[in-house]
Amino acid sequence: MANLENRGAETEQRSTEERINLLEEQFKLKENAFEASSKMSNEKEKDLKNRIDDCRVNSMIFVNVAKSDYLQDLVNEVASLREQNGLMEMELK
């Protein structure tokens, strides 16, 4: 009888140890998944920051080009007005 009880206790202990091992494995798997998820999140954050920076640079380039085009239009208009003014002065003489 004592031998049977001893076997039952050993079986129960093994079963408990197996459950503990399974729980430890599950914990490690979840920990690894969390680390991978965290790395992916960090990579996505870096990518988004880079894309935002690119948008800022492109926006600044666009603004500078637009300003340059606007200034060129003004220069052309001033030149045209000067030319018209010169023709008018010649007509008056």
PDB file of C-alpha atoms in Angstrom:
ATOM      1  CA  MET A   1       0.000   0.000   0.000  1.00  0.00           C
ATOM      2  CA  ALA A   2       2.806   2.376   0.915  1.00  0.00           C
ATOM      3  CA  ASN A   3       4.515   1.461  -2.336  1.00  0.00           C
ATOM      4  CA  LEU A   4       1.353   2.326  -4.278  1.00  0.00           C
ATOM      5  CA  GLU A   5       1.023   5.661  -2.480  1.00  0.00           C
ATOM      6  CA  ASN A   6       4.681   6.374  -3.172  1.00  0.00           C
ATOM      7  CA  ARG A   7       4.158   5.722  -6.892  1.00  0.00           C
ATOM      8  CA  GLY A   8       1.109   7.985  -6.896  1.00  0.00           C
ATOM      9  CA  ALA A   9       3.092  10.786  -5.261  1.00  0.00           C
ATOM     10  CA  GLU A  10       5.935  10.331  -7.756  1.00  0.00           C
ATOM     11  CA  THR A  11       3.489  10.429 -10.673  1.00  0.00           C
ATOM     12  CA  GLU A  12       1.839  13.547  -9.290  1.00  0.00           C
ATOM     13  CA  GLN A  13       5.232  15.201  -8.792  1.00  0.00           C
ATOM     14  CA  ARG A  14       6.256  14.359 -12.376  1.00  0.00           C
ATOM     15  CA  SER A  15       2.969  15.712 -13.643  1.00  0.00           C
ATOM     16  CA  THR A  16       3.492  18.924 -11.670  1.00  0.00           C
ATOM     17  CA  GLU A  17       7.054  19.243 -12.976  1.00  0.00           C
ATOM     18  CA  GLU A  18       5.827  18.729 -16.550  1.00  0.00           C
ATOM     19  CA  ARG A  19       3.187  21.450 -16.081  1.00  0.00           C
ATOM     20  CA  ILE A  20       5.849  23.773 -14.670  1.00  0.00           C
ATOM     21  CA  ASN A  21       8.108  23.038 -17.662  1.00  0.00           C
ATOM     22  CA  LEU A  22       5.246  23.707 -20.073  1.00  0.00           C
ATOM     23  CA  LEU A  23       4.426  26.978 -18.324  1.00  0.00           C
ATOM     24  CA  GLU A  24       8.088  28.018 -18.438  1.00  0.00           C
ATOM     25  CA  GLU A  25       8.222  27.235 -22.175  1.00  0.00           C
ATOM     26  CA  GLN A  26       5.022  29.205 -22.785  1.00  0.00           C
ATOM     27  CA  PHE A  27       6.444  32.111 -20.808  1.00  0.00           C
ATOM     28  CA  LYS A  28       9.660  32.060 -22.862  1.00  0.00           C
ATOM     29  CA  LEU A  29       7.681  31.931 -26.118  1.00  0.00           C
ATOM     30  CA  LYS A  30       5.528  34.876 -25.058  1.00  0.00           C
ATOM     31  CA  GLU A  31       8.603  36.779 -23.919  1.00  0.00           C
ATOM     32  CA  ASN A  32      10.281  36.173 -27.305  1.00  0.00           C
ATOM     33  CA  ALA A  33       7.115  37.223 -29.128  1.00  0.00           C
ATOM     34  CA  PHE A  34       6.957  40.409 -27.053  1.00  0.00           C
ATOM     35  CA  GLU A  35      10.602  41.220 -27.820  1.00  0.00           C
ATOM     36  CA  ALA A  36      10.018  40.647 -31.541  1.00  0.00           C
ATOM     37  CA  SER A  37       6.911  42.816 -31.429  1.00  0.00           C
ATOM     38  CA  SER A  38       8.816  45.537 -29.602  1.00  0.00           C
ATOM     39  CA  LYS A  39      11.606  45.452 -32.202  1.00  0.00           C
ATOM     40  CA  MET A  40       9.064  45.671 -35.024  1.00  0.00           C
ATOM     41  CA  SER A  41       7.380  48.590 -33.300  1.00  0.00           C
ATOM     42  CA  ASN A  42      10.710  50.394 -32.927  1.00  0.00           C
ATOM     43  CA  GLU A  43      11.541  49.762 -36.585  1.00  0.00           C
ATOM     44  CA  LYS A  44       8.140  51.082 -37.674  1.00  0.00           C
ATOM     45  CA  GLU A  45       8.612  54.152 -35.486  1.00  0.00           C
ATOM     46  CA  LYS A  46      12.033  54.814 -37.057  1.00  0.00           C
ATOM     47  CA  ASP A  47      10.563  54.339 -40.531  1.00  0.00           C
ATOM     48  CA  LEU A  48       7.749  56.786 -39.790  1.00  0.00           C
ATOM     49  CA  LYS A  49      10.208  59.351 -38.423  1.00  0.00           C
ATOM     50  CA  ASN A  50      12.321  58.991 -41.580  1.00  0.00           C
ATOM     51  CA  ARG A  51       9.252  59.414 -43.770  1.00  0.00           C
ATOM     52  CA  ILE A  52       8.217  62.521 -41.816  1.00  0.00           C
ATOM     53  CA  ASP A  53      11.716  63.949 -42.218  1.00  0.00           C
ATOM     54  CA  ASP A  54      11.595  63.203 -45.958  1.00  0.00           C
ATOM     55  CA  CYS A  55       8.235  64.971 -46.197  1.00  0.00           C
ATOM     56  CA  ARG A  56       9.664  68.005 -44.404  1.00  0.00           C
ATOM     57  CA  VAL A  57      12.655  68.117 -46.749  1.00  0.00           C
ATOM     58  CA  ASN A  58      10.446  67.712 -49.818  1.00  0.00           C
ATOM     59  CA  SER A  59       8.109  70.390 -48.508  1.00  0.00           C
ATOM     60  CA  MET A  60      11.015  72.784 -48.014  1.00  0.00           C
ATOM     61  CA  ILE A  61      12.293  72.033 -51.522  1.00  0.00           C
ATOM     62  CA  PHE A  62       8.814  72.623 -52.946  1.00  0.00           C
ATOM     63  CA  VAL A  63       8.492  75.923 -51.064  1.00  0.00           C
ATOM     64  CA  ASN A  64      11.929  77.035 -52.257  1.00  0.00           C
ATOM     65  CA  VAL A  65      11.119  76.115 -55.855  1.00  0.00           C
ATOM     66  CA  ALA A  66       7.790  77.931 -55.599  1.00  0.00           C
ATOM     67  CA  LYS A  67       9.528  81.002 -54.156  1.00  0.00           C
ATOM     68  CA  SER A  68      12.152  80.830 -56.888  1.00  0.00           C
ATOM     69  CA  ASP A  69       9.467  80.596 -59.582  1.00  0.00           C
ATOM     70  CA  TYR A  70       7.565  83.493 -58.012  1.00  0.00           C
ATOM     71  CA  LEU A  71      10.707  85.628 -57.847  1.00  0.00           C
ATOM     72  CA  GLN A  72      11.543  84.808 -61.456  1.00  0.00           C
ATOM     73  CA  ASP A  73       8.033  85.868 -62.478  1.00  0.00           C
ATOM     74  CA  LEU A  74       8.519  89.146 -60.602  1.00  0.00           C
ATOM     75  CA  VAL A  75      11.889  89.737 -62.264  1.00  0.00           C
ATOM     76  CA  ASN A  76      10.331  89.088 -65.672  1.00  0.00           C
ATOM     77  CA  GLU A  77       7.447  91.429 -64.902  1.00  0.00           C
ATOM     78  CA  VAL A  78       9.808  94.203 -63.741  1.00  0.00           C
ATOM     79  CA  ALA A  79      11.906  93.758 -66.886  1.00  0.00           C
ATOM     80  CA  SER A  80       8.772  93.953 -68.999  1.00  0.00           C
ATOM     81  CA  LEU A  81       7.616  97.108 -67.209  1.00  0.00           C
ATOM     82  CA  ARG A  82      11.049  98.691 -67.668  1.00  0.00           C
ATOM     83  CA  GLU A  83      10.945  97.826 -71.337  1.00  0.00           C
ATOM     84  CA  GLN A  84       7.472  99.312 -71.671  1.00  0.00           C
ATOM     85  CA  ASN A  85       8.601 102.391 -69.754  1.00  0.00           C
ATOM     86  CA  GLY A  86      11.620 102.770 -72.050  1.00  0.00           C
ATOM     87  CA  LEU A  87       9.383 102.560 -75.136  1.00  0.00           C
ATOM     88  CA  MET A  88       7.027 105.132 -73.650  1.00  0.00           C
ATOM     89  CA  GLU A  89       9.920 107.500 -72.945  1.00  0.00           C
ATOM     90  CA  MET A  90      11.152 107.101 -76.513  1.00  0.00           C
ATOM     91  CA  GLU A  91       7.675 107.897 -77.830  1.00  0.00           C
ATOM     92  CA  LEU A  92       7.522 111.041 -75.693  1.00  0.00           C
ATOM     93  CA  LYS A  93      10.845 112.387 -77.023  1.00  0.00           C
TER      94      LYS A  93
END
